[in-house]
Coordinates of C-alpha atoms in Angstrom, one line a residue:
M1 CA -8.9 21.3 -27.2
R2 CA -10.3 18.1 -27.1
L3 CA -8.5 15.5 -24.6
V4 CA -7.1 12.1 -26.3
D5 CA -8.6 8.7 -24.7
W6 CA -6.1 6.8 -23.0
A7 CA -4.4 4.4 -24.9
D8 CA -1.2 2.2 -23.9
D9 CA 1.0 3.2 -26.8
I10 CA 0.5 7.1 -26.7
N11 CA 3.3 9.0 -25.1
Y12 CA 2.0 12.3 -25.1
Y13 CA -1.0 14.1 -23.8
D14 CA -2.1 17.5 -24.2
L15 CA -3.6 18.7 -21.2
S16 CA -4.4 22.6 -22.4
S17 CA -2.9 24.9 -25.1
E18 CA -0.2 25.2 -22.3
Y19 CA 0.4 21.9 -20.3
S20 CA 0.9 18.7 -21.9
I21 CA 1.9 15.4 -20.3
R22 CA 4.9 12.8 -21.7
K23 CA 5.7 9.3 -21.0
A24 CA 9.1 9.5 -18.7
E25 CA 11.6 7.1 -18.5
P26 CA 11.5 5.4 -15.0
E27 CA 15.0 5.7 -13.8
E28 CA 15.0 9.4 -14.3
W29 CA 11.7 9.8 -13.4
G30 CA 12.5 7.9 -9.6
V31 CA 15.2 10.4 -9.1
Y32 CA 13.2 13.4 -9.5
C33 CA 10.7 11.8 -7.4
S34 CA 12.5 10.6 -4.7
V35 CA 13.9 14.9 -4.4
Y36 CA 10.3 16.1 -4.5
Y37 CA 7.7 14.1 -3.9
N38 CA 7.8 14.5 0.1
M39 CA 10.8 14.7 2.2
R40 CA 9.7 13.2 5.2
F41 CA 7.7 10.6 3.2
I42 CA 10.8 10.0 0.9
G43 CA 13.0 10.0 3.9
F44 CA 11.0 7.2 5.4
F45 CA 10.8 5.1 2.4
R46 CA 14.7 5.7 1.8
E47 CA 16.4 2.1 1.0
E48 CA 13.2 1.9 -1.8
G49 CA 13.9 3.8 -4.9
F50 CA 10.7 5.4 -7.0
N51 CA 12.0 3.9 -10.8
A52 CA 9.9 0.9 -10.3
P53 CA 9.9 -0.6 -15.0
R54 CA 6.0 0.8 -14.7
R55 CA 4.2 2.4 -17.7
N56 CA 2.4 4.9 -16.1
S57 CA 5.3 7.2 -15.5
F58 CA 4.6 10.7 -16.6
W59 CA 6.4 14.3 -16.9
I60 CA 4.2 17.2 -16.7
Y61 CA 5.5 20.0 -18.9
K62 CA 4.7 23.9 -19.0
G63 CA 5.7 24.7 -22.7
E64 CA 8.9 22.9 -22.8
S65 CA 9.8 23.3 -19.6
K66 CA 9.6 19.9 -17.2
I67 CA 7.8 21.7 -13.7
G68 CA 7.0 18.1 -12.4
G69 CA 5.7 14.7 -12.7
V70 CA 2.8 11.8 -11.7
R71 CA 1.5 8.3 -11.9
M72 CA -1.4 8.1 -13.8
A73 CA -3.6 5.4 -15.7
P74 CA -7.5 5.3 -15.7
N75 CA -9.4 5.7 -12.5
S76 CA -5.8 6.4 -10.4
M77 CA -3.5 8.9 -9.8
Y78 CA -0.2 8.9 -7.6
H79 CA 3.3 10.1 -6.6
L80 CA 2.5 13.7 -7.9
F81 CA 5.3 16.1 -7.5
Y82 CA 6.2 19.2 -8.9
I83 CA 10.0 20.6 -9.1
P84 CA 10.5 24.3 -7.8
P85 CA 10.6 26.8 -9.1
F86 CA 7.1 26.2 -10.3
N87 CA 3.9 26.8 -8.1
D88 CA 0.9 26.8 -10.1
S89 CA 0.2 23.3 -8.5
F90 CA -3.8 23.6 -8.7
K91 CA -4.0 24.8 -11.9
V92 CA -2.2 22.0 -13.2
L93 CA -4.3 19.6 -10.6
K94 CA -7.4 20.7 -12.0
L95 CA -6.4 20.1 -15.7
L96 CA -4.7 16.2 -14.6
K97 CA -8.0 16.0 -13.2
N98 CA -9.7 16.7 -16.8
I99 CA -7.9 14.2 -18.4
L100 CA -8.7 11.7 -15.8
I101 CA -12.0 12.4 -16.2
Q102 CA -11.9 11.8 -19.7
W103 CA -9.6 8.5 -19.8
S104 CA -11.8 6.8 -16.9
D105 CA -14.7 4.3 -16.3
R106 CA -17.0 6.7 -14.5
T107 CA -19.1 3.8 -13.2
K108 CA -16.2 3.7 -10.6
H109 CA -14.8 5.8 -8.2
I110 CA -11.4 8.0 -9.4
K111 CA -8.6 7.9 -6.6
A112 CA -5.8 9.5 -5.7
F113 CA -3.5 7.2 -3.4
E114 CA -1.7 8.0 -0.4
V115 CA -2.6 11.6 -0.2
L116 CA 0.1 13.1 2.3
P117 CA -0.7 16.0 4.1
D118 CA 0.7 18.9 2.4
Q119 CA -1.3 17.9 -0.6
V120 CA -5.0 17.6 1.0
N121 CA -6.0 20.7 1.0
L122 CA -4.9 20.5 -2.8
F123 CA -6.9 17.9 -3.9
T124 CA -9.8 18.7 -1.7
R125 CA -9.9 22.4 -4.0
A126 CA -9.9 20.2 -7.1
G127 CA -12.9 18.5 -6.2
F128 CA -12.0 14.8 -4.7
W129 CA -13.2 13.8 -1.5
P130 CA -11.5 12.1 1.4
D131 CA -11.6 8.3 2.7
E132 CA -12.5 8.0 5.8
F133 CA -9.4 6.2 6.7
R134 CA -5.8 7.6 7.7
C135 CA -3.2 5.3 7.7
R136 CA 0.6 5.2 8.1
W137 CA 3.7 2.6 7.4
M138 CA 5.7 2.2 10.1
Q139 CA 9.0 0.0 10.4
R140 CA 11.9 -1.0 12.6
P141 CA 15.1 -3.0 11.5
T142 CA 14.9 -6.8 11.5
D143 CA 17.0 -8.3 14.3
H144 CA 17.5 -11.6 16.7
F145 CA 14.8 -11.9 19.3
K146 CA 14.6 -15.2 21.9
V147 CA 11.3 -15.7 21.0
I148 CA 9.2 -18.3 23.9
W149 CA 6.4 -19.7 22.7
D150 CA 4.0 -21.5 25.5
N151 CA 3.5 -25.3 26.1
N152 CA 0.0 -25.3 24.7
L153 CA 0.8 -23.6 21.4
I154 CA 1.6 -24.8 18.2
I155 CA 4.0 -22.8 15.6
K156 CA 3.8 -23.1 12.0
C157 CA 4.1 -21.6 8.7
P158 CA 2.0 -21.4 5.8
Q159 CA 2.4 -23.6 3.0
I160 CA 2.0 -22.5 -0.3
K161 CA 0.9 -24.5 -3.7
G162 CA 0.5 -23.6 -7.3
N163 CA -1.7 -25.1 -9.8
E164 CA -1.0 -25.6 -13.6
M165 CA -2.2 -22.0 -14.6
G166 CA 0.1 -20.6 -11.7
A167 CA -2.0 -19.3 -9.7
K168 CA -0.8 -19.8 -5.6
R169 CA -3.2 -20.4 -2.6
F170 CA -2.2 -21.3 0.9
I171 CA -2.7 -24.8 1.3
N172 CA -5.3 -24.2 4.3
E173 CA -6.8 -20.9 3.2
D174 CA -9.9 -22.0 4.6
E175 CA -8.6 -22.3 8.6
I176 CA -6.5 -19.0 7.4
A177 CA -9.8 -17.1 6.5
R178 CA -11.5 -17.9 9.9
C179 CA -9.2 -17.2 11.9
D180 CA -8.8 -13.7 9.5
F181 CA -12.7 -13.6 9.9
N182 CA -12.4 -14.2 14.2
S183 CA -9.8 -11.4 14.2
F184 CA -11.1 -8.6 12.6
A185 CA -14.4 -8.7 11.5
G186 CA -16.6 -5.7 12.5
G187 CA -13.4 -4.1 13.3
F188 CA -11.4 -0.9 11.5
E189 CA -9.4 -3.6 9.1
A190 CA -12.3 -5.1 8.1
V191 CA -14.2 -2.0 7.2
R192 CA -11.0 -0.5 6.0
R193 CA -10.7 -3.3 3.5
K194 CA -14.6 -3.5 3.0
K195 CA -15.0 -7.3 4.4
S196 CA -17.9 -8.4 5.9
S197 CA -18.5 -12.5 5.2
L198 CA -16.0 -15.3 5.7
E199 CA -15.9 -15.6 2.1
D200 CA -14.4 -12.2 1.7
F201 CA -11.3 -13.2 4.7
I202 CA -9.9 -16.1 1.6
P203 CA -6.7 -15.0 1.3
G204 CA -6.3 -15.4 -2.1
E205 CA -4.5 -12.4 -2.8
D206 CA -1.8 -12.4 -0.8
P207 CA 0.0 -16.0 -1.4
N208 CA 1.5 -14.1 -5.1
Y209 CA 3.3 -11.3 -3.4
T210 CA 5.5 -13.8 -1.4
N211 CA 8.4 -16.0 -1.4
E212 CA 10.1 -18.7 0.7
I213 CA 12.0 -16.4 2.8
L214 CA 8.9 -14.4 3.8
T215 CA 6.7 -17.9 4.0
Q216 CA 9.0 -19.0 6.6
A217 CA 8.7 -15.8 9.0
S218 CA 5.1 -15.8 8.5
T219 CA 3.4 -17.8 11.6
L220 CA 0.1 -19.7 12.5
V221 CA -0.3 -20.5 16.2
Y222 CA -2.9 -23.3 16.8
D223 CA -3.6 -23.7 19.8
K224 CA -2.7 -27.6 20.6
D225 CA -5.6 -28.9 22.9
T226 CA -8.0 -27.9 20.1
G227 CA -6.2 -27.8 17.0
E228 CA -7.9 -24.2 16.4
L229 CA -5.7 -21.6 14.5
I230 CA -6.1 -18.9 17.1
A231 CA -3.9 -16.4 15.2
N232 CA -1.7 -15.8 12.6
C233 CA 0.8 -13.4 10.8
R234 CA 1.6 -13.2 6.8
L235 CA 4.3 -11.1 5.2
S236 CA 4.7 -10.2 1.7
L237 CA 6.7 -8.2 -0.3
Q238 CA 6.1 -4.2 -0.6
D239 CA 8.1 -3.0 -3.3
N240 CA 10.6 -5.4 -3.0
Q241 CA 10.8 -4.8 1.0
A242 CA 9.7 -6.9 3.6
A243 CA 6.0 -6.0 5.5
V244 CA 3.9 -7.6 7.1
Y245 CA 0.3 -8.3 4.9
S246 CA -1.7 -8.8 7.6
I247 CA -1.9 -10.3 11.7
G248 CA -4.7 -11.4 13.7
V249 CA -5.7 -12.9 17.0
I250 CA -8.7 -14.2 17.6
P251 CA -10.6 -12.3 20.5
T252 CA -10.4 -14.8 23.2
Y253 CA -7.0 -15.4 23.0
R254 CA -5.9 -11.5 23.1
G255 CA -3.6 -10.0 26.0
R256 CA -1.2 -13.5 25.8
G257 CA 1.8 -11.5 23.9
L258 CA 1.3 -13.2 20.6
A259 CA 1.1 -10.5 18.4
T260 CA 4.2 -9.4 19.9
R261 CA 5.5 -12.8 19.4
M262 CA 4.9 -13.3 15.9
L263 CA 6.2 -9.7 14.9
Q264 CA 9.3 -11.1 16.8
R265 CA 9.6 -14.5 15.1
A266 CA 9.2 -12.1 11.9
L267 CA 12.2 -10.2 12.6
T268 CA 14.2 -12.8 13.5
G269 CA 13.6 -14.9 10.5
L270 CA 14.3 -12.0 8.2
K271 CA 17.3 -10.9 9.9
D272 CA 20.6 -10.2 7.4
K273 CA 17.9 -11.0 4.6
Y274 CA 15.6 -8.1 4.5
P275 CA 17.0 -4.4 6.7
V276 CA 13.7 -3.4 7.7
L277 CA 10.0 -5.1 8.0
R278 CA 7.3 -2.6 7.5
L279 CA 3.5 -2.6 8.1
Y280 CA 0.9 -0.5 7.6
V281 CA -1.5 0.7 10.4
M282 CA -5.2 2.5 10.0
E283 CA -5.2 5.9 12.8
G284 CA -7.1 4.7 16.0
N285 CA -6.0 0.4 15.6
D286 CA -5.2 -0.2 19.4
A287 CA -2.5 -2.5 17.7
E288 CA 0.0 0.5 17.0
S289 CA 0.6 0.3 20.5
V290 CA 1.7 -3.2 20.2
Y291 CA 3.9 -2.0 16.8
L292 CA 5.7 1.2 18.9
N293 CA 6.7 -1.2 22.1
L294 CA 8.5 -3.4 19.4
G295 CA 10.1 -0.3 18.3
F296 CA 8.1 0.6 15.1
V297 CA 8.4 3.9 14.1
P298 CA 5.8 5.6 12.6
G299 CA 5.8 7.5 9.2
V300 CA 3.8 10.1 7.4
Q301 CA 0.2 10.0 8.3
E302 CA -1.8 9.8 4.7
I303 CA -5.2 10.1 3.5
Q304 CA -5.5 6.2 1.9
S305 CA -7.5 8.0 -1.0
M306 CA -9.2 10.7 -2.1
Y307 CA -11.7 10.1 -4.9
I308 CA -13.7 11.8 -7.6
P309 CA -17.2 10.3 -6.8
T310 CA -18.8 7.7 -9.9
N311 CA -21.1 9.3 -12.1
Q312 CA -24.5 7.9 -11.4

């Protein structure tokens, strides 16, 4: 049997003479995913649906029986689940891997994202390599805090402007980049995001994933004497929920509670507008203790991605 190449207008793909995948209606697919994907993970994200109107949700069929679901597109896979009592998960994953290889650009990695603890061994057996980074989401309810800043600090919000093409950028993106570079260069987050130069830290992505509420709850901290931006916390949308996109303090100003105050300010600004604030933290990041002390609860640890290496 010959596997078919990916195309947006194809709704049905044979995996073998026995198995197939079929495009799914997002609403129903999301209900099944919310039950069968991973209950600890789903419980953590209980306010969030899995019914986003994406075009890459598929049912997995054995003959005419629906036995699972997955989100797939060239070079990517995520949210793989099976419907009990089906249990031949390894056989199906190998078939999904085969069609991904058929679809994908093999000069790039084929990635499975957010691989949860109960799936790691399955993906490893199927030939996916683990990323070196293990991460997890943390969250806490938004709340009111009385935030007191030192007199030698100036507190501002980032400002965004758009151009005639609809692209958005921070007005002061250069100083934000400098602050992030001084905060993260050489550390865990820089390595995870593959950022090493000052240019890599220019915040070109997150202005497009925010809104006025989140921007006003974001914080830029300046040293009044030098005028230098010494810390910043920028918020964005993560599946329609408020999340910390980036938070950093340059080394010479650490240990003064700036990260705690920026998060308290964010939680206060979001109260009655968003129920929770989330953030993504890598295992081994010293900042995790700051989050725990503020009442953030950790979710399920995951391997950020597993991958099939490129063809060289």
